[in-house]
Coordinates of C-alpha atoms in Angstrom, one line a residue:
M1013 CA -10.1 -50.1 -23.9
R1014 CA -7.2 -47.8 -23.3
A1015 CA -6.7 -47.4 -26.9
I1016 CA -10.3 -46.1 -27.9
R1017 CA -10.5 -44.4 -24.3
A1018 CA -7.5 -42.4 -26.2
L1019 CA -9.4 -42.2 -29.1
F1020 CA -13.1 -41.2 -28.2
G1021 CA -12.8 -40.2 -24.8
R1022 CA -13.9 -37.3 -23.0
R1023 CA -10.7 -35.6 -23.2
A1024 CA -10.0 -36.5 -26.9
R1025 CA -13.7 -34.9 -27.8
L1026 CA -12.9 -32.3 -26.2
R1027 CA -9.5 -31.6 -27.9
W1028 CA -11.2 -32.3 -30.8
L1029 CA -13.7 -29.4 -30.5
H1030 CA -10.7 -27.5 -29.5
L1031 CA -9.4 -28.4 -33.2
I1032 CA -12.8 -27.5 -34.7
I1033 CA -12.8 -24.4 -32.7
G1034 CA -9.4 -23.5 -34.9
G1035 CA -10.8 -24.9 -38.2
A1036 CA -13.4 -22.3 -37.8
L1037 CA -11.5 -19.5 -36.5
L1038 CA -9.5 -20.1 -39.7
M1039 CA -12.4 -20.0 -42.1
P1040 CA -12.2 -16.1 -42.5
Y1041 CA -8.4 -16.1 -43.4
F1042 CA -9.2 -18.8 -45.6
L1043 CA -11.8 -17.1 -47.8
V1044 CA -9.3 -14.0 -47.9
G1045 CA -6.9 -16.7 -49.4
T1046 CA -9.3 -18.0 -51.7
V1047 CA -10.2 -14.5 -53.3
L1048 CA -6.0 -13.4 -53.5
V1049 CA -5.5 -16.9 -55.2
G1050 CA -8.8 -16.4 -57.8
M1051 CA -7.3 -12.8 -58.5
G1052 CA -3.8 -14.5 -59.2
G1053 CA -5.3 -17.2 -61.3
G1054 CA -7.3 -15.5 -63.4
G1055 CA -10.7 -16.1 -62.2
K1056 CA -10.3 -20.1 -62.0
Q1057 CA -12.6 -22.0 -59.2
V1058 CA -10.5 -22.2 -56.5
F1059 CA -12.7 -24.5 -54.6
S1060 CA -12.7 -27.6 -57.3
S1061 CA -9.0 -27.1 -57.4
L1062 CA -6.9 -28.8 -54.9
P1063 CA -3.6 -26.9 -55.0
A1064 CA -5.6 -23.6 -55.1
Q1065 CA -7.0 -24.6 -52.1
I1066 CA -3.3 -25.4 -50.2
A1067 CA -2.2 -22.1 -51.8
A1068 CA -5.0 -20.2 -49.9
F1069 CA -4.5 -22.5 -46.9
G1070 CA -1.0 -21.2 -47.3
L1071 CA -2.0 -17.4 -47.4
A1072 CA -4.3 -17.7 -44.8
L1073 CA -1.7 -19.0 -42.0
P1074 CA 0.6 -15.5 -41.9
M1075 CA -2.9 -13.4 -41.9
A1076 CA -3.4 -15.4 -39.0
A1077 CA 0.0 -14.9 -37.3
A1078 CA -0.9 -11.3 -37.7
T1079 CA -3.8 -11.5 -36.0
G1080 CA -2.1 -13.0 -32.6
F1081 CA 0.0 -10.1 -32.0
F1082 CA -3.2 -8.5 -30.6
A1083 CA -2.7 -8.5 -26.5
L1084 CA -6.4 -10.0 -26.3
V1085 CA -5.8 -13.3 -28.3
R1086 CA -3.3 -14.6 -25.3
P1087 CA -6.7 -14.6 -23.0
L1088 CA -8.7 -15.6 -25.2
S1089 CA -6.7 -18.8 -26.3
V1090 CA -5.8 -19.5 -22.5
A1091 CA -9.5 -19.6 -21.8
A1092 CA -10.1 -22.0 -24.5
A1093 CA -6.8 -24.2 -23.6
R1094 CA -7.6 -24.7 -20.2
A1095 CA -11.1 -25.7 -20.6
L1096 CA -10.9 -27.8 -23.6
C1097 CA -7.2 -29.2 -23.8
G1098 CA -7.0 -30.6 -20.4
V1099 CA -3.6 -28.2 -19.8
P1100 CA -3.4 -27.6 -15.8
P1101 CA -4.4 -23.7 -15.0
A1102 CA -1.2 -23.1 -14.0
L1103 CA 1.2 -23.9 -16.4
L1104 CA -0.8 -20.9 -18.5
A1105 CA -0.2 -17.0 -18.1
D1106 CA -3.1 -14.7 -16.9
G1107 CA -3.8 -11.8 -18.5
P1108 CA -2.9 -10.0 -22.0
A1109 CA 0.2 -10.7 -23.6
R1110 CA 2.1 -7.1 -23.2
S1111 CA 5.8 -7.6 -23.9
R1112 CA 7.2 -8.4 -27.5
Q1113 CA 8.2 -12.3 -26.1
A1114 CA 4.8 -12.7 -25.1
R1115 CA 2.9 -11.5 -28.4
V1116 CA 5.4 -13.7 -30.6
R1117 CA 4.2 -16.6 -28.7
T1118 CA 1.0 -15.9 -29.1
A1119 CA 1.4 -15.3 -32.3
A1120 CA 3.0 -18.6 -32.8
W1121 CA 0.2 -20.4 -30.7
Y1122 CA -2.5 -19.0 -32.5
T1123 CA -1.1 -20.3 -36.0
L1124 CA -0.6 -23.8 -35.0
H1125 CA -4.0 -23.6 -33.5
L1126 CA -5.6 -22.4 -36.9
A1127 CA -3.3 -24.8 -38.5
L1128 CA -4.0 -28.0 -37.5
G1129 CA -7.7 -27.0 -36.9
G1130 CA -7.9 -26.4 -40.1
I1131 CA -6.7 -29.8 -41.5
V1132 CA -8.9 -31.7 -39.1
S1133 CA -12.0 -29.7 -39.6
G1134 CA -11.5 -30.4 -43.4
C1135 CA -10.7 -33.7 -42.9
T1136 CA -13.9 -33.8 -40.3
L1137 CA -16.0 -32.5 -43.0
A1138 CA -14.7 -34.6 -46.0
L1139 CA -13.7 -38.3 -44.6
P1140 CA -16.9 -39.4 -42.5
P1141 CA -19.2 -39.3 -45.6
F1142 CA -16.3 -40.8 -47.7
A1143 CA -15.9 -43.5 -45.2
V1144 CA -19.9 -44.3 -45.2
A1145 CA -20.0 -44.4 -48.6
V1146 CA -17.3 -46.9 -49.2
A1147 CA -18.8 -49.3 -45.9
V1148 CA -22.2 -49.6 -47.7
L1149 CA -20.8 -50.4 -51.4
P1150 CA -21.3 -54.6 -50.6
F1151 CA -24.9 -53.9 -49.6
F1152 CA -25.8 -51.4 -52.1
A1153 CA -25.4 -51.9 -55.7
G1154 CA -26.7 -48.0 -56.8
A1155 CA -24.0 -46.8 -55.0
R1156 CA -21.3 -48.7 -56.8
N1157 CA -23.2 -47.8 -60.3
T1158 CA -22.3 -44.3 -59.2
W1159 CA -18.7 -45.2 -59.7
P1160 CA -16.9 -43.3 -63.1
A1161 CA -16.6 -45.4 -65.9
E1162 CA -12.8 -45.0 -66.1
S1163 CA -12.5 -46.1 -62.6
P1164 CA -10.3 -48.8 -62.2
P1165 CA -11.6 -52.6 -62.7
L1166 CA -10.0 -53.8 -59.5
L1167 CA -12.4 -51.7 -57.5
R1168 CA -15.1 -54.2 -58.5
E1169 CA -13.9 -57.6 -57.5
P1170 CA -15.7 -59.1 -55.1
W1171 CA -12.8 -59.6 -52.3
V1172 CA -12.4 -55.8 -53.0
L1173 CA -15.9 -55.1 -52.0
A1174 CA -16.1 -57.2 -49.1
L1175 CA -13.1 -55.5 -47.7
A1176 CA -14.8 -51.9 -47.6
P1177 CA -16.5 -51.8 -44.7
V1178 CA -13.2 -53.0 -42.9
A1179 CA -11.6 -49.7 -45.2
G1180 CA -14.4 -47.3 -44.3
I1181 CA -13.8 -48.1 -40.7
A1182 CA -9.9 -47.8 -41.0
V1183 CA -10.8 -44.3 -42.6
L1184 CA -12.8 -43.3 -39.4
A1185 CA -10.1 -44.4 -37.2
A1186 CA -7.4 -42.5 -39.2
L1187 CA -9.4 -39.4 -38.7
A1188 CA -9.9 -40.1 -34.7
L1189 CA -6.4 -41.1 -34.6
A1190 CA -5.2 -37.8 -36.3
A1191 CA -7.2 -35.8 -34.4
A1192 CA -6.0 -37.2 -31.3
A1193 CA -2.4 -36.5 -32.1
A1194 CA -3.0 -32.7 -33.2
G1195 CA -4.9 -32.1 -29.7
E1196 CA -1.9 -34.1 -28.0
V1197 CA 0.6 -31.6 -30.0
L1198 CA -1.4 -28.5 -28.9
A1199 CA -1.6 -29.7 -25.1
R1200 CA 2.1 -30.3 -25.3
R1201 CA 2.9 -27.0 -26.7
A1202 CA 0.4 -24.7 -24.7
P1203 CA 2.6 -24.3 -21.7
V1204 CA 5.3 -23.6 -23.8
L1205 CA 4.0 -20.5 -26.0
L1206 CA 1.0 -20.0 -23.7
G1207 CA 2.9 -20.0 -20.6
P1208 CA 4.3 -17.4 -18.5
T1209 CA 7.5 -15.3 -19.9
P1210 CA 10.0 -13.8 -17.5
E1211 CA 8.2 -10.6 -17.6
D1212 CA 4.7 -12.2 -16.6
R1213 CA 7.0 -13.8 -13.6
L1214 CA 8.2 -10.8 -12.2
A1215 CA 5.2 -8.8 -12.4
A1216 CA 3.5 -12.1 -10.7
A1217 CA 6.0 -11.6 -8.1
E1218 CA 5.7 -8.1 -7.8
R1219 CA 1.8 -8.4 -7.0
R1220 CA 2.7 -11.3 -4.4
A1221 CA 5.1 -8.9 -3.0
A1222 CA 2.3 -5.9 -2.7
D1223 CA -0.1 -8.3 -1.7
L1224 CA 2.0 -9.7 1.1
A1225 CA 2.6 -5.7 2.0
V1226 CA -1.0 -4.7 2.8
R1227 CA -1.4 -8.1 4.5
N1228 CA 1.5 -7.2 7.3
R1229 CA 0.0 -3.6 7.2
L1230 CA -3.2 -5.0 8.2
A1231 CA -1.9 -7.4 10.5
R1232 CA 0.3 -4.1 12.4
E1233 CA -2.8 -2.4 12.5
L1234 CA -5.1 -4.8 14.2
H1235 CA -2.5 -6.2 16.3
D1236 CA -1.7 -2.2 17.2
S1237 CA -5.3 -1.6 18.0
V1238 CA -6.8 -4.5 19.2
G1239 CA -3.7 -5.4 21.6
H1240 CA -3.7 -2.5 22.9
A1241 CA -7.3 -2.4 23.9
L1242 CA -7.3 -5.7 24.9
S1243 CA -4.4 -4.7 27.5
A1244 CA -5.9 -1.5 28.4
V1245 CA -9.1 -3.4 29.5
T1246 CA -8.0 -6.4 31.0
L1247 CA -5.8 -4.0 33.5
Q1248 CA -8.8 -1.6 34.2
A1249 CA -10.9 -4.6 34.8
G1250 CA -8.7 -6.3 36.9
A1251 CA -7.7 -3.5 39.0
A1252 CA -11.4 -2.5 39.3
R1253 CA -12.5 -5.6 40.5
R1254 CA -9.9 -5.6 43.4
V1255 CA -11.5 -2.3 44.8
L1256 CA -15.2 -3.2 43.8
D1257 CA -16.4 -3.0 47.6
R1258 CA -14.1 -0.2 48.9
D1259 CA -13.5 2.5 46.1
P1260 CA -16.8 2.6 43.8
E1261 CA -15.3 5.9 42.5
F1262 CA -12.0 4.3 40.7
V1263 CA -14.4 1.5 39.8
R1264 CA -16.6 4.2 37.9
E1265 CA -13.4 5.4 36.3
A1266 CA -12.3 2.4 35.3
L1267 CA -15.6 1.2 33.3
T1268 CA -15.6 4.9 31.9
A1269 CA -12.2 4.1 30.6
I1270 CA -13.3 0.4 29.3
E1271 CA -16.3 2.1 27.4
E1272 CA -14.1 4.5 26.2
T1273 CA -10.7 2.4 24.9
T1274 CA -13.8 -0.4 23.4
R1275 CA -15.5 2.4 21.3
R1276 CA -12.1 3.9 19.9
T1277 CA -11.0 0.3 19.2
V1278 CA -14.3 -0.8 17.1
G1279 CA -14.0 2.2 15.1
E1280 CA -10.6 1.2 14.2
L1281 CA -11.4 -2.6 14.1
D1282 CA -14.4 -1.9 11.8
A1283 CA -12.2 0.7 9.1
V1284 CA -9.8 -2.6 8.8
L1285 CA -12.4 -4.8 8.1
G1286 CA -14.0 -2.8 5.9
L1287 CA -10.7 -2.8 3.6
L1288 CA -10.3 -6.5 4.1
R1289 CA -13.9 -6.6 2.8
R1290 CA -13.4 -4.1 -0.1
D1291 CA -13.3 -5.7 -3.6
G1292 CA -9.7 -5.9 -5.4
E1293 CA -6.5 -4.9 -3.2
P1294 CA -6.5 -2.2 -1.1
D1295 CA -3.7 0.3 -2.2
E1296 CA -1.5 2.7 0.2
E1297 CA -4.4 5.2 -0.7
G1298 CA -7.0 2.8 1.2
L1299 CA -4.6 2.3 4.0
A1300 CA -3.8 5.6 5.0
Y1301 CA -6.5 6.2 7.5
G1302 CA -6.3 5.9 11.5
P1303 CA -5.7 8.4 14.2
G1304 CA -2.5 10.6 14.1
L1305 CA -0.6 12.4 16.9
D1306 CA -3.5 15.0 17.3
A1307 CA -5.7 11.9 19.1
L1308 CA -2.9 11.1 21.2
G1309 CA -4.5 12.7 24.1
G1310 CA -7.4 10.4 24.0
L1311 CA -5.3 7.8 24.0
L1312 CA -3.2 8.9 26.7
A1313 CA -6.3 9.6 28.9
H1314 CA -8.0 6.1 28.7
C1315 CA -4.7 3.8 28.1
G1316 CA -4.5 2.7 31.5
V1317 CA -1.6 4.0 33.0
P1318 CA -0.2 7.1 34.4
V1319 CA 1.7 9.0 31.8
A1320 CA 3.7 12.0 32.1
Y1321 CA 4.1 13.3 28.4
E1322 CA 6.1 15.7 27.3
R1323 CA 6.4 17.3 23.7
A1324 CA 8.8 19.7 21.5
G1325 CA 8.5 21.4 18.6
D1326 CA 4.4 21.1 18.4
P1327 CA 4.2 17.4 16.7
E1328 CA 0.4 17.9 17.3
G1329 CA 0.3 21.0 15.0
V1330 CA -1.3 20.5 11.8
G1331 CA 1.2 20.5 9.1
V1332 CA 4.3 20.2 11.2
V1333 CA 4.1 16.4 11.1
P1334 CA 3.2 14.7 7.5
P1335 CA -0.3 12.7 7.4
D1336 CA 1.9 9.4 7.3
V1337 CA 4.3 9.9 9.8
S1338 CA 1.6 11.3 12.1
R1339 CA -0.6 8.0 11.8
E1340 CA 2.6 5.7 12.3
A1341 CA 3.9 7.4 15.2
Y1342 CA 0.6 7.3 16.8
R1343 CA 0.7 3.3 16.8
I1344 CA 4.3 3.5 17.8
V1345 CA 3.4 5.2 21.0
Q1346 CA 0.1 2.9 21.1
E1347 CA 2.9 0.0 21.5
G1348 CA 4.8 1.4 23.4
L1349 CA 1.9 1.8 26.1
S1350 CA 1.0 -2.0 25.6
N1351 CA 4.4 -2.9 26.6
A1352 CA 4.3 -0.6 29.8
L1353 CA 0.7 -2.2 30.5
R1354 CA 2.1 -5.6 29.8
H1355 CA 5.5 -5.5 31.5
G1356 CA 5.4 -2.1 33.8
G1357 CA 6.6 -2.1 37.6
G1358 CA 3.3 -0.6 38.9
S1359 CA 1.6 2.8 39.6
T1360 CA 4.9 5.0 38.5
P1361 CA 4.1 7.3 35.4
V1362 CA 5.7 6.2 32.0
R1363 CA 7.8 8.9 30.6
L1364 CA 6.8 9.8 26.9
L1365 CA 8.6 12.3 24.9
V1366 CA 7.4 13.5 21.2
A1367 CA 9.3 16.4 19.7
V1368 CA 10.4 17.7 16.1
R1369 CA 14.4 18.1 15.9
E1370 CA 16.7 18.3 13.0
G1371 CA 13.9 17.4 10.4
E1372 CA 12.6 14.1 12.4
L1373 CA 10.2 13.1 14.9
E1374 CA 11.3 11.8 17.5
I1375 CA 9.6 9.7 20.2
V1376 CA 11.0 8.3 23.3
M1377 CA 9.1 6.4 25.8
E1378 CA 10.5 4.9 29.1
N1379 CA 8.8 2.8 31.7
P1380 CA 9.8 1.1 35.0
L1381 CA 10.9 -2.8 34.5
G1382 CA 8.6 -5.0 36.4
E1383 CA 9.5 -8.1 37.9
R1384 CA 6.5 -9.7 36.4
P1385 CA 4.3 -8.8 33.6
A1386 CA 1.3 -6.8 34.6
V1387 CA -1.0 -8.7 31.9
A1388 CA 0.3 -12.1 31.1
R1389 CA 0.1 -13.0 27.3
P1390 CA 1.6 -16.8 26.3
G1391 CA 4.0 -17.1 23.5
G1392 CA 5.2 -13.4 23.9
G1393 CA 4.4 -10.9 20.8
R1394 CA 5.4 -9.2 17.5
G1395 CA 5.0 -5.7 18.7
L1396 CA 8.5 -4.4 18.4
K1397 CA 9.0 -6.0 15.2
G1398 CA 5.7 -4.0 14.2
V1399 CA 7.4 -0.8 15.3
A1400 CA 10.7 -1.3 13.7
E1401 CA 8.8 -2.2 10.1
R1402 CA 6.7 0.9 10.3
A1403 CA 9.8 3.0 11.0
V1404 CA 11.8 1.4 8.6
L1405 CA 9.1 1.8 5.8
L1406 CA 9.6 5.9 6.5
G1407 CA 13.2 5.5 6.4
G1408 CA 13.5 5.9 10.2
R1409 CA 15.2 3.7 12.6
T1410 CA 14.3 2.4 16.6
G1411 CA 15.8 1.2 19.5
A1412 CA 14.9 -1.0 22.4
G1413 CA 16.0 -2.2 25.6
P1414 CA 16.9 -1.9 29.4
C1415 CA 18.7 1.3 29.9
G1416 CA 19.2 0.7 34.1
D1417 CA 16.1 0.6 35.8
V1418 CA 13.4 1.7 33.0
W1419 CA 12.8 0.1 29.8
R1420 CA 13.4 2.7 27.2
L1421 CA 11.6 2.9 23.2
T1422 CA 13.3 5.0 20.8
A1423 CA 12.1 6.3 17.2
R1424 CA 13.4 8.4 14.9
L1425 CA 10.9 9.3 12.1
P1426 CA 12.1 11.4 9.1
L1427 CA 9.7 14.3 8.0
T1428 CA 11.2 15.2 4.6
G1429 CA 9.3 12.7 2.8
P1430 CA 9.5 8.5 2.1
G1431 CA 13.1 7.5 1.9
A1432 CA 14.8 10.0 4.2
G1433 CA 17.2 8.7 7.1
T1434 CA 18.4 5.4 6.6
G1435 CA 16.0 3.3 4.6
T1436 CA 13.9 3.8 1.6
R1437 CA 9.9 3.7 1.6
G1438 CA 8.8 0.0 1.4
R1439 CA 11.7 -1.5 1.5
A1440 CA 13.6 -2.8 4.3
A1441 CA 16.8 -1.1 5.9
P1442 CA 19.5 -3.3 7.1
E1443 CA 19.3 -0.9 10.4
A1444 CA 15.9 -2.1 10.7
G1445 CA 15.4 -3.2 14.8
T1446 CA 19.2 -2.6 15.7
K1447 CA 20.8 -0.8 18.4
G1448 CA 19.7 2.8 18.9
P1449 CA 19.6 5.5 21.0
G1450 CA 17.9 4.0 24.7
T1451 CA 19.2 0.6 23.5
G1452 CA 21.6 -0.1 26.3
T1453 CA 22.4 -3.7 26.6
G1454 CA 19.1 -4.9 25.5
G1455 CA 20.6 -5.8 22.0
T1456 CA 17.8 -5.5 18.9
G1457 CA 14.3 -4.3 19.3
M1458 CA 13.2 -7.8 18.1
E1459 CA 15.7 -9.9 20.5
A1460 CA 14.6 -8.1 23.0
E1461 CA 10.6 -8.6 22.6
E1462 CA 11.6 -12.2 22.4
R1463 CA 13.4 -12.1 25.8
R1464 CA 10.5 -10.2 27.3

């Protein structure tokens, strides 16, 4: 039963069909080969001469191999191999063949496919009628009378005629076995010849790295925007609930702050979700959105904590700070305010300094160390790690930790373009999250975040 399934099962039939397609693809090349053989042989009939047909077949294969060097041959061959050969999709490459090695492999596969397909297709056309004619010889005398007169007398012996049906069935079985063997050869060679080359693997790794970078960027945007909003709203709502009966004016101001914060956050959330819904992968230009330092006033007015804001060098001026630096600086300040809300020490104002100095944008934020978080959040967060990642992408550096009786967050972002400072845009620098000005005894920013 297993042998019958191997020769005539669904997989065997699909592979047989794959070989027939290869034979059909070979026909144009074979016809050109017959023309060339006919021209070289003085116009003799090619289709009545087996040596001439073999010669035409030999001329067709190099022409097929030349076609296999076209880049689009590989995706077509891969699609056929996946659908008909039963090759796992993960073992085959995606996309056109770009490198020389990939094109050579594709040409070898294409030639092998057409060669085996041509042989199996020819046998499929010729052998079944022959096998049927042999199998019916004992039953139809007219079929035996069509034999040539010069055929061997042995073929007319009764015992030979009795074995004719068995011979016909054996011919069909041999054809099925040959087709199954050819299909197995193609299935085993497909991962080698159509599989990913080192260049394909490198390109796939780069695509995965780019996708992860985009995902991390979107995760940071969601964390900073939504996390800050939830902290501010929670704090304002809690304060309003405590003074609801005795200070209606404060409750009105708190509700206004909640309204402004949620409206701004919903807009930012819609922008991020729009990128996620968009077809294809968002690029850097698609991610270049969001508020900058020019919107810092609105953030500070409704952040839920008093802020003593000081600036130097006009950081909010148009053209002073590049747009990408301005956006990242806004998010860094937003995360610092979220930490102040969660871990602040009461009504003491948070001190914020944003200054442009010596080709860098400097951000310093200090808030009193409270005895316990103002807004609890189980498990801690990843805010300071995100701050460090934002700075590193711009070639900057950050520091965070307790300094005396205050918690200090610092960030220095170069203004001269990507790659300035301690890192390169898109590549993590060793200094990311390490001690910087204002770190004090707190260690790295990420360690400090865990301890908080």
